[in-house]
JSON list of C-alpha atoms in Angstrom, two decimals:
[
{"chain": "A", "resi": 1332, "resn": "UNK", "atom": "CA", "xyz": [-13.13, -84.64, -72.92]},
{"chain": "A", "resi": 1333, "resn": "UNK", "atom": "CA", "xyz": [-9.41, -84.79, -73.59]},
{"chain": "A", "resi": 1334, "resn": "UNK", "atom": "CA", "xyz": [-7.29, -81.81, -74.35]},
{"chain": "A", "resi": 1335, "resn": "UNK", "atom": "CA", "xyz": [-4.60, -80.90, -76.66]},
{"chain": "A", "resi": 1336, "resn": "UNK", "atom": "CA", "xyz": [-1.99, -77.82, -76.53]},
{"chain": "A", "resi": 1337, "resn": "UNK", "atom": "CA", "xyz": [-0.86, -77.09, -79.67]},
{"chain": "A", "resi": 1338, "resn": "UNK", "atom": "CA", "xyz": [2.62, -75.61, -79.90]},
{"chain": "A", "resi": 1339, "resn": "UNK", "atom": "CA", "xyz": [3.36, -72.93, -82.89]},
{"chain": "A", "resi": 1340, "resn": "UNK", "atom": "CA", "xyz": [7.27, -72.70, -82.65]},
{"chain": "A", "resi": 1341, "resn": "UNK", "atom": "CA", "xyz": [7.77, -70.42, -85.06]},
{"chain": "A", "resi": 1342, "resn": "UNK", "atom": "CA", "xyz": [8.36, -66.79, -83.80]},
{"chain": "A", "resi": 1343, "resn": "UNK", "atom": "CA", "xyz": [9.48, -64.87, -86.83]},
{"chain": "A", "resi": 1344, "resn": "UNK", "atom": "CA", "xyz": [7.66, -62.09, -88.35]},
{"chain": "A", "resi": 1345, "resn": "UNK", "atom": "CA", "xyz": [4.67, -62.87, -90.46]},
{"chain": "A", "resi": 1346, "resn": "UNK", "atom": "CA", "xyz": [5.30, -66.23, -89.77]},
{"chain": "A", "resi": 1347, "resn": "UNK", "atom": "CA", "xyz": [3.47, -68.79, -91.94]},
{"chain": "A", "resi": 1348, "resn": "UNK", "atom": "CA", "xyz": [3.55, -72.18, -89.69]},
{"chain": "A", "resi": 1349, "resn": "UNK", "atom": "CA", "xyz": [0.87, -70.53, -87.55]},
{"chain": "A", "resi": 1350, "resn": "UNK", "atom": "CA", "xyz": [-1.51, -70.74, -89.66]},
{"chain": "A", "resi": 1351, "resn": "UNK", "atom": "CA", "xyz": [-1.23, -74.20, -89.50]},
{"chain": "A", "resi": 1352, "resn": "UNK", "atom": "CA", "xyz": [-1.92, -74.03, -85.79]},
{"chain": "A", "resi": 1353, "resn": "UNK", "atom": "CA", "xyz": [-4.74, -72.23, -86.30]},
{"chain": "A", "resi": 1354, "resn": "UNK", "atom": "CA", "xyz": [-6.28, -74.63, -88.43]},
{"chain": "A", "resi": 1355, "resn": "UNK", "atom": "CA", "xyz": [-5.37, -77.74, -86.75]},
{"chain": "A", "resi": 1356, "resn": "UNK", "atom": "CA", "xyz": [-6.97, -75.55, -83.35]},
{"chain": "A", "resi": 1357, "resn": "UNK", "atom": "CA", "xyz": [-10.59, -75.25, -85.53]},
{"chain": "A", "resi": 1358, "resn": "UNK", "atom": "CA", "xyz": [-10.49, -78.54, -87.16]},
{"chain": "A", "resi": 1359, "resn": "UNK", "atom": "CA", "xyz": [-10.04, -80.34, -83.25]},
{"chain": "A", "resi": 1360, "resn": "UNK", "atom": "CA", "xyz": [-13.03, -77.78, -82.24]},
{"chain": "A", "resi": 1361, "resn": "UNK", "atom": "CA", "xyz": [-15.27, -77.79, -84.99]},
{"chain": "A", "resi": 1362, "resn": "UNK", "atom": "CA", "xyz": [-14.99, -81.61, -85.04]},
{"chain": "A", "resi": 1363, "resn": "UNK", "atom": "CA", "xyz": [-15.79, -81.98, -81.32]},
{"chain": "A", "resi": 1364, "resn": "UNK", "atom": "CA", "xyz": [-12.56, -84.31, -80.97]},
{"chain": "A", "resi": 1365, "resn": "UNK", "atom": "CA", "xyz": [-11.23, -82.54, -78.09]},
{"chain": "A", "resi": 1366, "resn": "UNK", "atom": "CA", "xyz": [-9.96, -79.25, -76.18]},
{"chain": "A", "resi": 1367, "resn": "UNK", "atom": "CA", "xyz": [-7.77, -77.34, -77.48]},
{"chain": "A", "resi": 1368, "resn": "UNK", "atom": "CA", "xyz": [-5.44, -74.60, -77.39]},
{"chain": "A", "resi": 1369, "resn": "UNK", "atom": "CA", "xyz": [-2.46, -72.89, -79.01]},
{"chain": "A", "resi": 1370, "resn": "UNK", "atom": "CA", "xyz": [0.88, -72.18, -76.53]},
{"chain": "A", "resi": 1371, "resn": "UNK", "atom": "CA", "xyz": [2.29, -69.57, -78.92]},
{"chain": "A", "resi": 1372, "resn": "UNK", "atom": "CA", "xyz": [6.00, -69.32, -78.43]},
{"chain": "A", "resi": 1373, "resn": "UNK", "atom": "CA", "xyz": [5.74, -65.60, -80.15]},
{"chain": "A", "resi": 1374, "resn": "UNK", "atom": "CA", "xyz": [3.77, -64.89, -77.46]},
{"chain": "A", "resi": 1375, "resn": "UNK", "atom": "CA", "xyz": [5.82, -66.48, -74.65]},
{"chain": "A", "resi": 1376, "resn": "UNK", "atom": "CA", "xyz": [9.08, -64.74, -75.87]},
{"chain": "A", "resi": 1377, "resn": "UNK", "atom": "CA", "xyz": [11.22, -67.80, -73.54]},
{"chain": "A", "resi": 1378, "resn": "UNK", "atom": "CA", "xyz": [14.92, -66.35, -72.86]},
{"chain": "A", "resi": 1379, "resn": "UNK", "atom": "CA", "xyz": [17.58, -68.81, -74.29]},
{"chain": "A", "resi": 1380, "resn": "UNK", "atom": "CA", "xyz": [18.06, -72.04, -72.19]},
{"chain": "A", "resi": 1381, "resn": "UNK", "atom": "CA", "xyz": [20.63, -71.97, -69.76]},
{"chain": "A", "resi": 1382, "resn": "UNK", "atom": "CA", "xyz": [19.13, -74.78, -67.67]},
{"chain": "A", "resi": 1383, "resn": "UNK", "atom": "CA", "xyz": [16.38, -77.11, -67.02]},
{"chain": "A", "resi": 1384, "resn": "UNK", "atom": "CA", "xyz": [12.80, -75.96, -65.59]},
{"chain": "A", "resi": 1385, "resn": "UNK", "atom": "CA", "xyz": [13.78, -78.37, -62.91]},
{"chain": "A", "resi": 1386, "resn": "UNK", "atom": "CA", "xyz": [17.05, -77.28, -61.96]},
{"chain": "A", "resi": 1387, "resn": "UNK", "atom": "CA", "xyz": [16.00, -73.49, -62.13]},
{"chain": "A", "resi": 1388, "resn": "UNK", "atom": "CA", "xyz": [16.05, -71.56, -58.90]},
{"chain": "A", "resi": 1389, "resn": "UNK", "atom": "CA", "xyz": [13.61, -69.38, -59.50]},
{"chain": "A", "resi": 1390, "resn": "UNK", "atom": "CA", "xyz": [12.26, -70.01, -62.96]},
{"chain": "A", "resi": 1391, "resn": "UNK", "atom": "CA", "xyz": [10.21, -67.33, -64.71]},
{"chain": "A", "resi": 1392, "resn": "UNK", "atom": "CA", "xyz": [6.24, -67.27, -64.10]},
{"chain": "A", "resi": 1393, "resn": "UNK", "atom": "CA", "xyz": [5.57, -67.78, -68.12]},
{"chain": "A", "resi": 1394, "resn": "UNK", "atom": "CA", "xyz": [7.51, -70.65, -68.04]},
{"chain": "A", "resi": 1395, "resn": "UNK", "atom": "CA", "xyz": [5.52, -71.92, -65.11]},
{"chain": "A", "resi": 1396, "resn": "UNK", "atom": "CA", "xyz": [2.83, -71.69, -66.80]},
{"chain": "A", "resi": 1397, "resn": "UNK", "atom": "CA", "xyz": [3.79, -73.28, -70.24]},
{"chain": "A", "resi": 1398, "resn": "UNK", "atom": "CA", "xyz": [5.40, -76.44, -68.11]},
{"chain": "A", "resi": 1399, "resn": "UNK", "atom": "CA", "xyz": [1.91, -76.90, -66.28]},
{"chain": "A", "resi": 1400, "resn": "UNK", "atom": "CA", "xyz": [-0.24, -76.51, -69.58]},
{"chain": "A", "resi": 1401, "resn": "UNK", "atom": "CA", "xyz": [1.86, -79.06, -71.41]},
{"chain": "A", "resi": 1402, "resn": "UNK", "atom": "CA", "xyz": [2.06, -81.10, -68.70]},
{"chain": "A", "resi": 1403, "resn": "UNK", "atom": "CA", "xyz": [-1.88, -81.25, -68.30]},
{"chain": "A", "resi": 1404, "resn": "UNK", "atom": "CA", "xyz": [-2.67, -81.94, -71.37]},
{"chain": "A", "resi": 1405, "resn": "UNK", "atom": "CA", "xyz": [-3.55, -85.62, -72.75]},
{"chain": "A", "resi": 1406, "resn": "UNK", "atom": "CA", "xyz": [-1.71, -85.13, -76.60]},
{"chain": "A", "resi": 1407, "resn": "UNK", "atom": "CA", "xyz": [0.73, -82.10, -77.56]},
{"chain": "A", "resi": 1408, "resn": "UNK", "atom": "CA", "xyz": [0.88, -81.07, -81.62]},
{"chain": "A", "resi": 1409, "resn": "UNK", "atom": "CA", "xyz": [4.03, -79.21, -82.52]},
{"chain": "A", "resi": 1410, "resn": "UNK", "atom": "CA", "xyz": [3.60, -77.01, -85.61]},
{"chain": "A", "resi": 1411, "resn": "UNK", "atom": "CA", "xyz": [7.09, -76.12, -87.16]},
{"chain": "A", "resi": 1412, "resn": "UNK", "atom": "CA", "xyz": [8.14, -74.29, -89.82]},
{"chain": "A", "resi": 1413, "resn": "UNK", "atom": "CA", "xyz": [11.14, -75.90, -91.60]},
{"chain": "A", "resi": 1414, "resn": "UNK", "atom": "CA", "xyz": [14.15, -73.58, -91.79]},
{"chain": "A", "resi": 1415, "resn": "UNK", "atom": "CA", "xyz": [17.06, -74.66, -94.43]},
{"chain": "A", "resi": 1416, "resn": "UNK", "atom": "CA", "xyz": [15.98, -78.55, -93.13]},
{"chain": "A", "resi": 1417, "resn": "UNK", "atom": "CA", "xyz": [15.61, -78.12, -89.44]},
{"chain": "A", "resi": 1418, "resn": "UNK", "atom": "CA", "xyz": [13.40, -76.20, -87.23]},
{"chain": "A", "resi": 1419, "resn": "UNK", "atom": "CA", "xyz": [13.43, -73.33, -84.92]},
{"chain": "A", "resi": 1420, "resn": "UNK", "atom": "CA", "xyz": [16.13, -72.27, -82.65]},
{"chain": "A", "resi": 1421, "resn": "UNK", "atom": "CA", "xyz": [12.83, -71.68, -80.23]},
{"chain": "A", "resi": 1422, "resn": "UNK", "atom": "CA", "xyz": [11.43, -74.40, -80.86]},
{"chain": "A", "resi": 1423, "resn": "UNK", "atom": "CA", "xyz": [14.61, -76.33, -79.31]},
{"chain": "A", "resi": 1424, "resn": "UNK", "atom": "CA", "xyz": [14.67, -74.22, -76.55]},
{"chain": "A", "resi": 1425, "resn": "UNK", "atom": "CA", "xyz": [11.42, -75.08, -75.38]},
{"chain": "A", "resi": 1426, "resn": "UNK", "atom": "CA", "xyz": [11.91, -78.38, -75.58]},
{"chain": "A", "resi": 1427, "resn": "UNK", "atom": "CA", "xyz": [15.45, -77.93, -73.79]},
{"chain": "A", "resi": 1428, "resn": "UNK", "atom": "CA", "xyz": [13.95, -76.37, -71.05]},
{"chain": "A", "resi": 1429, "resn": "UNK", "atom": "CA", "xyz": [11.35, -79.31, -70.11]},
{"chain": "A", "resi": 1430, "resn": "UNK", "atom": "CA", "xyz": [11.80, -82.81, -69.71]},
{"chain": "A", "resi": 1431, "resn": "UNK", "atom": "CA", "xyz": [9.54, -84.76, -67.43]},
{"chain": "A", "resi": 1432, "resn": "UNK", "atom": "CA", "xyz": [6.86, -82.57, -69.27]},
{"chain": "A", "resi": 1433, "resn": "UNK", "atom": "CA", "xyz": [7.52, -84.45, -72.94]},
{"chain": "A", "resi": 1434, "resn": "UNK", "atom": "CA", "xyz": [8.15, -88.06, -70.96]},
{"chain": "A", "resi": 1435, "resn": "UNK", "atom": "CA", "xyz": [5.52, -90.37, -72.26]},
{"chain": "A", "resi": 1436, "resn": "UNK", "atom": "CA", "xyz": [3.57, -87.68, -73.30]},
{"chain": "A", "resi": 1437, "resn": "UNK", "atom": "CA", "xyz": [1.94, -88.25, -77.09]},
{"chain": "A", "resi": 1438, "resn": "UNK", "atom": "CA", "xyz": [3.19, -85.97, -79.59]},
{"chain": "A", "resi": 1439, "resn": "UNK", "atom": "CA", "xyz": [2.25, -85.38, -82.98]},
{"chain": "A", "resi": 1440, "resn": "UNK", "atom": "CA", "xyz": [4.27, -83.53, -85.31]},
{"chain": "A", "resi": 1441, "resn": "UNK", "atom": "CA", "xyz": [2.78, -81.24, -88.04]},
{"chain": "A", "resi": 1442, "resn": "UNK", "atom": "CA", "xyz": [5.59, -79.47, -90.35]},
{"chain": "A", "resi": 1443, "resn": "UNK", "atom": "CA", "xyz": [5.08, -76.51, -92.62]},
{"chain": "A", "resi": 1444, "resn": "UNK", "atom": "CA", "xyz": [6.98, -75.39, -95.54]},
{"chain": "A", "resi": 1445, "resn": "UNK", "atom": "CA", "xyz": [6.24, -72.87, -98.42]},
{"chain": "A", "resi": 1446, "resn": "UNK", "atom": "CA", "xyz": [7.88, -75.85, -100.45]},
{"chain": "A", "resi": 1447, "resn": "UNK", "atom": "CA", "xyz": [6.70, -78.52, -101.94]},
{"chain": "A", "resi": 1448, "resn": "UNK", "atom": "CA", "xyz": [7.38, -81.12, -99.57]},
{"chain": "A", "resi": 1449, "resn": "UNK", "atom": "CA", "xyz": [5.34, -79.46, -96.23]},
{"chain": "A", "resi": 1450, "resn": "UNK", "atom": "CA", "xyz": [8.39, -79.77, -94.07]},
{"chain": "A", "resi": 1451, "resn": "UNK", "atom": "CA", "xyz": [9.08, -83.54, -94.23]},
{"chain": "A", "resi": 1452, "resn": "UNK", "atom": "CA", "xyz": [12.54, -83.11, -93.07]},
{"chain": "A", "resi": 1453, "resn": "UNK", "atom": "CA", "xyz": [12.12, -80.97, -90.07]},
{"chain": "A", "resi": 1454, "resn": "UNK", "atom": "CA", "xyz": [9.61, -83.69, -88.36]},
{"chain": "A", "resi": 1455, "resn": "UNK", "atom": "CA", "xyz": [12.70, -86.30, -88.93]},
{"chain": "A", "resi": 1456, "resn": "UNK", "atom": "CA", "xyz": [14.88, -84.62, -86.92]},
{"chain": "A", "resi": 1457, "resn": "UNK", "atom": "CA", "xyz": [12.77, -83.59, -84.14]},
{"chain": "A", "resi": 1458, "resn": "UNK", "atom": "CA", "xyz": [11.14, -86.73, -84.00]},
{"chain": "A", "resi": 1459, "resn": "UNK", "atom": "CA", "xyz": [14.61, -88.30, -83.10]},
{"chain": "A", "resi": 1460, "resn": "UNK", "atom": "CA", "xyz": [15.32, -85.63, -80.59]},
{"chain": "A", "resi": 1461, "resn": "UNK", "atom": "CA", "xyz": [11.36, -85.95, -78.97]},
{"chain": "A", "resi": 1462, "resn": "UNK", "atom": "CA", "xyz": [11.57, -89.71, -78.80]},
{"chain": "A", "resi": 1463, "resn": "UNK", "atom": "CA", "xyz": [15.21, -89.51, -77.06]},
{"chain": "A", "resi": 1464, "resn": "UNK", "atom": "CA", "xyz": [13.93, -87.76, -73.83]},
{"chain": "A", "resi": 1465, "resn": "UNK", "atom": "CA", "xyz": [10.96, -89.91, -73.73]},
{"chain": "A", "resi": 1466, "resn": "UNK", "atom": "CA", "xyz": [7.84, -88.61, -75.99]},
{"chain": "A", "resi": 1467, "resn": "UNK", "atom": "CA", "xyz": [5.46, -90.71, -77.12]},
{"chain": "A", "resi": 1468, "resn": "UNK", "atom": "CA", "xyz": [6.02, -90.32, -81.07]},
{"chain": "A", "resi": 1469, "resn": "UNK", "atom": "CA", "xyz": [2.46, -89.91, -82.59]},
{"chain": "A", "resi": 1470, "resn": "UNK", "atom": "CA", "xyz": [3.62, -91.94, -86.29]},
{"chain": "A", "resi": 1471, "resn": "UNK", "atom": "CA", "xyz": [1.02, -89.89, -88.26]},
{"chain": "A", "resi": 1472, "resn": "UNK", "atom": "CA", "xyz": [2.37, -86.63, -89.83]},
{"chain": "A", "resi": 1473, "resn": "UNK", "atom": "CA", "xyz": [0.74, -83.70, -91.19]},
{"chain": "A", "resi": 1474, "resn": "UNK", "atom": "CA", "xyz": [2.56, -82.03, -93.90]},
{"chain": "A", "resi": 1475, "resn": "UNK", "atom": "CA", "xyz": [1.76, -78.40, -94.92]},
{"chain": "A", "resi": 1476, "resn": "UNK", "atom": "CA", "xyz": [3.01, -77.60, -98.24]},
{"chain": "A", "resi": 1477, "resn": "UNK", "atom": "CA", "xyz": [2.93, -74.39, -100.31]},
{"chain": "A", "resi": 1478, "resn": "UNK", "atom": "CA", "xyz": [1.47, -73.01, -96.94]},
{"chain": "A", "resi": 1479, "resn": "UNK", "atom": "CA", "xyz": [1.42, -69.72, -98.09]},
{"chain": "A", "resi": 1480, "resn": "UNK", "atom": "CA", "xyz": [-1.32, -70.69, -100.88]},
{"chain": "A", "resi": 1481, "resn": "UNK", "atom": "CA", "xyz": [-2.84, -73.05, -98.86]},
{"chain": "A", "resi": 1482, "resn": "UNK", "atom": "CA", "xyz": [-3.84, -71.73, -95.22]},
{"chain": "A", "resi": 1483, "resn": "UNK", "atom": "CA", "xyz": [-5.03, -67.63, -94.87]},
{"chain": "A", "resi": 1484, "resn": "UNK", "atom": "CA", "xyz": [-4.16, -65.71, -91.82]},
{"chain": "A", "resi": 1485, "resn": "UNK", "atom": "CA", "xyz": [-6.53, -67.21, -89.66]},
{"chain": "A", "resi": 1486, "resn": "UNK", "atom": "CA", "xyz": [-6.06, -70.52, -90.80]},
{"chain": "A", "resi": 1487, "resn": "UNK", "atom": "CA", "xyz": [-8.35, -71.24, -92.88]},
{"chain": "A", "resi": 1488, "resn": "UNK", "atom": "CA", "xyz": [-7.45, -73.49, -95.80]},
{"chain": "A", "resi": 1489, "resn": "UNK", "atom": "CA", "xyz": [-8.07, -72.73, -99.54]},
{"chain": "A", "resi": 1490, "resn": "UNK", "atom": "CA", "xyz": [-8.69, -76.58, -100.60]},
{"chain": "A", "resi": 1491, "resn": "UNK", "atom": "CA", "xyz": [-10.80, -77.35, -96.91]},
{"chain": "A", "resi": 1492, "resn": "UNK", "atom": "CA", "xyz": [-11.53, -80.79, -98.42]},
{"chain": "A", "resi": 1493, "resn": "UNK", "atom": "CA", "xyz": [-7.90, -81.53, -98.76]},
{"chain": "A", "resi": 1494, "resn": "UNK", "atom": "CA", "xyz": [-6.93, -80.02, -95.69]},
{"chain": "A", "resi": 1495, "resn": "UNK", "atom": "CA", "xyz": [-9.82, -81.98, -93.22]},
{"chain": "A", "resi": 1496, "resn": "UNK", "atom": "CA", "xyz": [-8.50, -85.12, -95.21]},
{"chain": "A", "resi": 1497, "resn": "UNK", "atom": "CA", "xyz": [-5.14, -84.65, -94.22]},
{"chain": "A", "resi": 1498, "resn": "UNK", "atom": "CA", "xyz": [-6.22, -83.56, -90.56]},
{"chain": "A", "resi": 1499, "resn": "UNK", "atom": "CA", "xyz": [-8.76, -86.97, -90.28]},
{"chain": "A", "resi": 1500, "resn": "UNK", "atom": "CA", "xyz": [-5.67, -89.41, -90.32]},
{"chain": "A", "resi": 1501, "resn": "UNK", "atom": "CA", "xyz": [-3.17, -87.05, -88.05]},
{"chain": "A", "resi": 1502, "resn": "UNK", "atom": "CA", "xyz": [-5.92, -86.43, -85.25]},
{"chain": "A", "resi": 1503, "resn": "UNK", "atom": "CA", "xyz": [-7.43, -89.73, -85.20]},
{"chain": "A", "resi": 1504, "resn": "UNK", "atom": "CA", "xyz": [-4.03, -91.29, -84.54]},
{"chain": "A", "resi": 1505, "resn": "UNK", "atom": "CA", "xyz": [-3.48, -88.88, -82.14]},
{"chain": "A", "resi": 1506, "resn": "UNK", "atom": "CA", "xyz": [-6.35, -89.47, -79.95]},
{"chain": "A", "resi": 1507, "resn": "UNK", "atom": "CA", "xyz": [-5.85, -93.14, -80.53]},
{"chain": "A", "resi": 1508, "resn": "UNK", "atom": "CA", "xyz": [-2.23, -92.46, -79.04]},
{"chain": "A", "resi": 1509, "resn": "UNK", "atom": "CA", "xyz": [-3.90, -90.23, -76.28]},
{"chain": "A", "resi": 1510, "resn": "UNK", "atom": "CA", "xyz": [-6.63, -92.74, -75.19]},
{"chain": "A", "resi": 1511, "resn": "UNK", "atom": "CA", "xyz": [-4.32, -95.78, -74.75]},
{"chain": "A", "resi": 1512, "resn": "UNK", "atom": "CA", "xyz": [-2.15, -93.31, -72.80]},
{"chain": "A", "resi": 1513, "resn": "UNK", "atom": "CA", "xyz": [-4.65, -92.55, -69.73]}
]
């Protein structure tokens, strides 16, 4: 069975975008599609980038550990909160600090936005700067609006129908993206 890490960038407090993560995580699950799991950069707490995993001397153990799991997986979702129009300062500092890990790997990108318009800018940046070191740009988007309102703490979703609708397209082209790349 194939395996996707899902990356929730955000790491501000009572941060919204993760409950994105956590409902793309039980949607894959429940679904059967594939593995998955959530690399939490909260939880990782990265220092700022000052070089490349590959040029580090010593590099810390967490980010060992982050470099292999991404690297191992078959399909990567990045969940990112849209801030004024762009995303994360962590978010870019994760993906500063790899590079051979993104390479050809496919990538879908899943924005999230207490607005309207479920972070729709934020994915067109990033997509620009994931495709210029070599991702595999997964075309499908998933767009969390009014996230708030729409996904609880634990990610559940208040309109599920909606939400597994939305999820159908973004996954499926994912795994379509993921099989073709083995």
């Amino acid at each position: 069975m194939s395996h996707i890490e899902i990356i929730s960038s955000s790491i501000r407090i009572d941060r919204k975008s993760h409950r994105v993560a956590l409902f793309l995580k039980k949607y894959v699950e429940e679904n059967k599609l594939a593995t998955a799991n959530i690399l939490d950069l909260h939880q990782y707490n990265f220092p700022l980038f000052n070089e490349r995993l590959r040029f580090q001397k010593n590099p810390p153990p967490e980010v060992l550990d982050f470099s292999g799991k991404v690297k191992a997986a078959n399909g990567v979702i990045i969940v990112t909160p849209e801030y004024n129009g762009g995303y994360p300062a962590s978010l870019k500092n994760t993906i500063d600090l790899l590079y051979d890990e993104w390479r050809r790997k496919p990538i879908a990108l899943a924005g999230a936005s207490d607005g309207p318009f479920g972070g729709s800018q934020v994915v067109t940046s990033l997509e620009f700067i994931l495709w210029k070191i070599g991702a595999l740009m997964v075309p499908a988007r998933f767009h969390a609006a009014k996230v708030s309102e729409s996904y609880d703490q634990n990610g559940n979703a208040t309109d599920k129908a909606l939400s597994d609708k939305m999820a159908t397209g973004f996954i499926n082209e994912l795994l379509w993206y993921m099989d073709k790349n083995k």
